[in-house]
C-alpha cells in the first residue's frame, strides 16, 4: 500500500474541518456536503499546479464552500459574536495562508479556528 501523500492528507483534513463547521451551523445537508466535495476536487487540481499551496487548502475550501452557500442557501457561518445589528457572516483569515480562522470584521475578533466553530462555545445554543 502506498503511503498517503501530504496533499491527500491536507485535503482530507480540510474536508473534515469544513464539514465540522457545517455541522456546527446545522447546514450539513447532502447537497451542502457535495459542495465541499466539489471544492476538494478543484483544490486537488490547484495544488497539483502549485504544490506550495498545500498548507492553504483548509482556508481555501472554507472560502469556496462559503461562496457556494451564499448563492444557494445564504450567509454562512453567521457571526455568533454580535448580538445586535444585521446578521452577517464570518470571514476566513488569512485568505491565503496557513492556520485559517473565522473572524468577525465588525467586532474585530477572531471567533474560532476553521473546524472549531462547534467547540468555540459560540456556534451552538445561544449564550446568555
Ligand atoms: Zn460579528
Short mmCIF file of C-alpha atoms and ligand atoms in Angstrom, two decimals:
data_model
loop_
_atom_site.label_atom_id
_atom_site.label_comp_id
_atom_site.label_asym_id
_atom_site.label_seq_id
_atom_site.Cartn_x
_atom_site.Cartn_y
_atom_site.Cartn_z
CA UNK A 1 0.00 0.00 0.00
CA UNK A 2 1.32 3.41 -0.88
CA UNK A 3 1.61 5.95 1.88
CA UNK A 4 -0.96 8.73 1.77
CA UNK A 5 0.60 11.79 0.19
CA UNK A 6 0.83 15.07 2.10
CA UNK A 7 -1.59 16.51 -0.45
CA UNK A 8 -4.21 13.87 0.24
CA UNK A 9 -3.69 14.31 3.98
CA UNK A 10 -4.18 18.07 3.66
CA UNK A 11 -7.29 17.66 1.51
CA UNK A 12 -8.73 15.10 3.90
CA UNK A 13 -8.08 17.42 6.85
CA UNK A 14 -9.58 20.41 5.02
CA UNK A 15 -12.70 18.41 4.20
CA UNK A 16 -13.07 17.28 7.82
CA UNK A 17 -12.58 20.79 9.20
CA UNK A 18 -15.11 22.42 6.91
CA UNK A 19 -17.64 19.63 7.47
CA UNK A 20 -17.25 20.08 11.23
CA UNK A 21 -18.11 23.77 10.86
CA UNK A 22 -21.08 22.96 8.64
CA UNK A 23 -22.35 20.51 11.25
CA UNK A 24 -21.87 23.18 13.93
CA UNK A 25 -24.00 25.54 11.84
CA UNK A 26 -26.56 22.79 11.19
CA UNK A 27 -26.23 23.13 7.42
CA UNK A 28 -24.52 19.80 6.67
CA UNK A 29 -27.21 18.57 4.29
CA UNK A 30 -26.45 16.25 1.42
CA UNK A 31 -26.28 18.97 -1.21
CA UNK A 32 -24.07 21.07 1.03
CA UNK A 33 -21.68 18.19 1.61
CA UNK A 34 -21.42 17.84 -2.16
CA UNK A 35 -20.26 21.47 -2.33
CA UNK A 36 -17.37 20.50 -0.06
CA UNK A 37 -16.54 17.57 -2.32
CA UNK A 38 -16.56 19.82 -5.39
CA UNK A 39 -14.20 22.23 -3.72
CA UNK A 40 -11.84 19.44 -2.66
CA UNK A 41 -11.69 18.17 -6.25
CA UNK A 42 -10.89 21.65 -7.54
CA UNK A 43 -8.26 22.28 -4.88
CA UNK A 44 -6.59 18.95 -5.61
CA UNK A 45 -6.08 20.20 -9.17
CA UNK A 46 -4.97 23.59 -7.87
CA UNK A 47 -2.30 22.17 -5.53
CA UNK A 48 -1.09 19.95 -8.37
CA UNK A 49 -0.29 23.18 -10.20
CA UNK A 50 1.13 24.89 -7.14
CA UNK A 51 2.43 22.42 -4.52
CA UNK A 52 3.45 25.15 -2.05
CA UNK A 53 -0.25 25.93 -1.69
CA UNK A 54 -0.90 22.67 0.13
CA UNK A 55 -0.87 24.37 3.53
CA UNK A 56 -3.57 26.80 2.39
CA UNK A 57 -6.22 24.32 1.31
CA UNK A 58 -8.26 24.34 4.54
CA UNK A 59 -8.82 28.10 4.35
CA UNK A 60 -9.50 27.90 0.62
CA UNK A 61 -12.01 25.07 0.88
CA UNK A 62 -13.78 27.00 3.65
CA UNK A 63 -13.99 30.06 1.39
CA UNK A 64 -15.13 28.00 -1.62
CA UNK A 65 -17.95 26.49 0.41
CA UNK A 66 -18.85 29.86 1.88
CA UNK A 67 -19.15 31.35 -1.63
CA UNK A 68 -21.17 28.41 -2.92
CA UNK A 69 -23.52 28.54 0.07
CA UNK A 70 -24.08 32.25 -0.38
CA UNK A 71 -25.55 31.57 -3.83
CA UNK A 72 -27.69 28.61 -2.82
CA UNK A 73 -28.51 28.90 0.89
CA UNK A 74 -27.42 32.26 2.22
CA UNK A 75 -24.74 33.58 4.51
CA UNK A 76 -22.59 31.07 6.38
CA UNK A 77 -21.29 30.92 9.01
CA UNK A 78 -23.37 33.56 10.75
CA UNK A 79 -21.49 35.66 13.27
CA UNK A 80 -22.19 34.33 16.78
CA UNK A 81 -20.44 37.23 18.49
CA UNK A 82 -22.50 40.26 17.56
CA UNK A 83 -25.87 40.14 19.28
CA UNK A 84 -27.22 43.25 17.59
CA UNK A 85 -27.42 44.67 14.10
CA UNK A 86 -27.81 42.85 10.82
CA UNK A 87 -26.85 39.18 10.74
CA UNK A 88 -23.55 38.85 8.94
CA UNK A 89 -21.16 36.10 8.00
CA UNK A 90 -17.72 35.48 9.37
CA UNK A 91 -14.69 35.73 7.07
CA UNK A 92 -11.71 33.45 6.76
CA UNK A 93 -8.39 34.97 7.68
CA UNK A 94 -5.83 34.76 6.25
CA UNK A 95 -7.48 34.37 2.87
CA UNK A 96 -4.37 32.65 1.59
CA UNK A 97 -2.28 31.30 4.43
CA UNK A 98 -1.84 28.54 6.96
CA UNK A 99 -3.81 28.22 10.20
CA UNK A 100 -7.05 29.81 8.95
CA UNK A 101 -9.52 31.34 11.40
CA UNK A 102 -13.07 32.66 11.23
CA UNK A 103 -13.12 36.33 12.10
CA UNK A 104 -15.83 38.95 12.53
CA UNK A 105 -14.72 42.19 10.94
CA UNK A 106 -17.48 44.19 12.61
CA UNK A 107 -16.43 43.20 16.11
CA UNK A 108 -12.80 42.81 15.08
CA UNK A 109 -12.42 39.46 16.78
CA UNK A 110 -11.17 36.01 15.94
CA UNK A 111 -14.09 33.70 16.62
CA UNK A 112 -12.59 30.24 16.12
CA UNK A 113 -10.16 28.27 14.04
CA UNK A 114 -11.63 26.78 10.88
CA UNK A 115 -13.01 23.44 12.04
CA UNK A 116 -13.66 24.65 15.58
CA UNK A 117 -16.86 26.66 15.29
CA UNK A 118 -18.75 23.98 17.16
CA UNK A 119 -16.29 23.85 20.03
CA UNK A 120 -15.93 27.60 20.43
CA UNK A 121 -18.94 27.64 22.71
CA UNK A 122 -20.48 30.21 20.38
CA UNK A 123 -21.76 28.18 17.47
CA UNK A 124 -24.39 26.18 19.28
CA UNK A 125 -27.06 27.20 21.71
CA UNK A 126 -27.48 30.91 22.35
CA UNK A 127 -25.44 32.02 25.32
CA UNK A 128 -26.95 34.21 27.97
ZN1 LIG B 1 -20.00 39.95 14.07
#
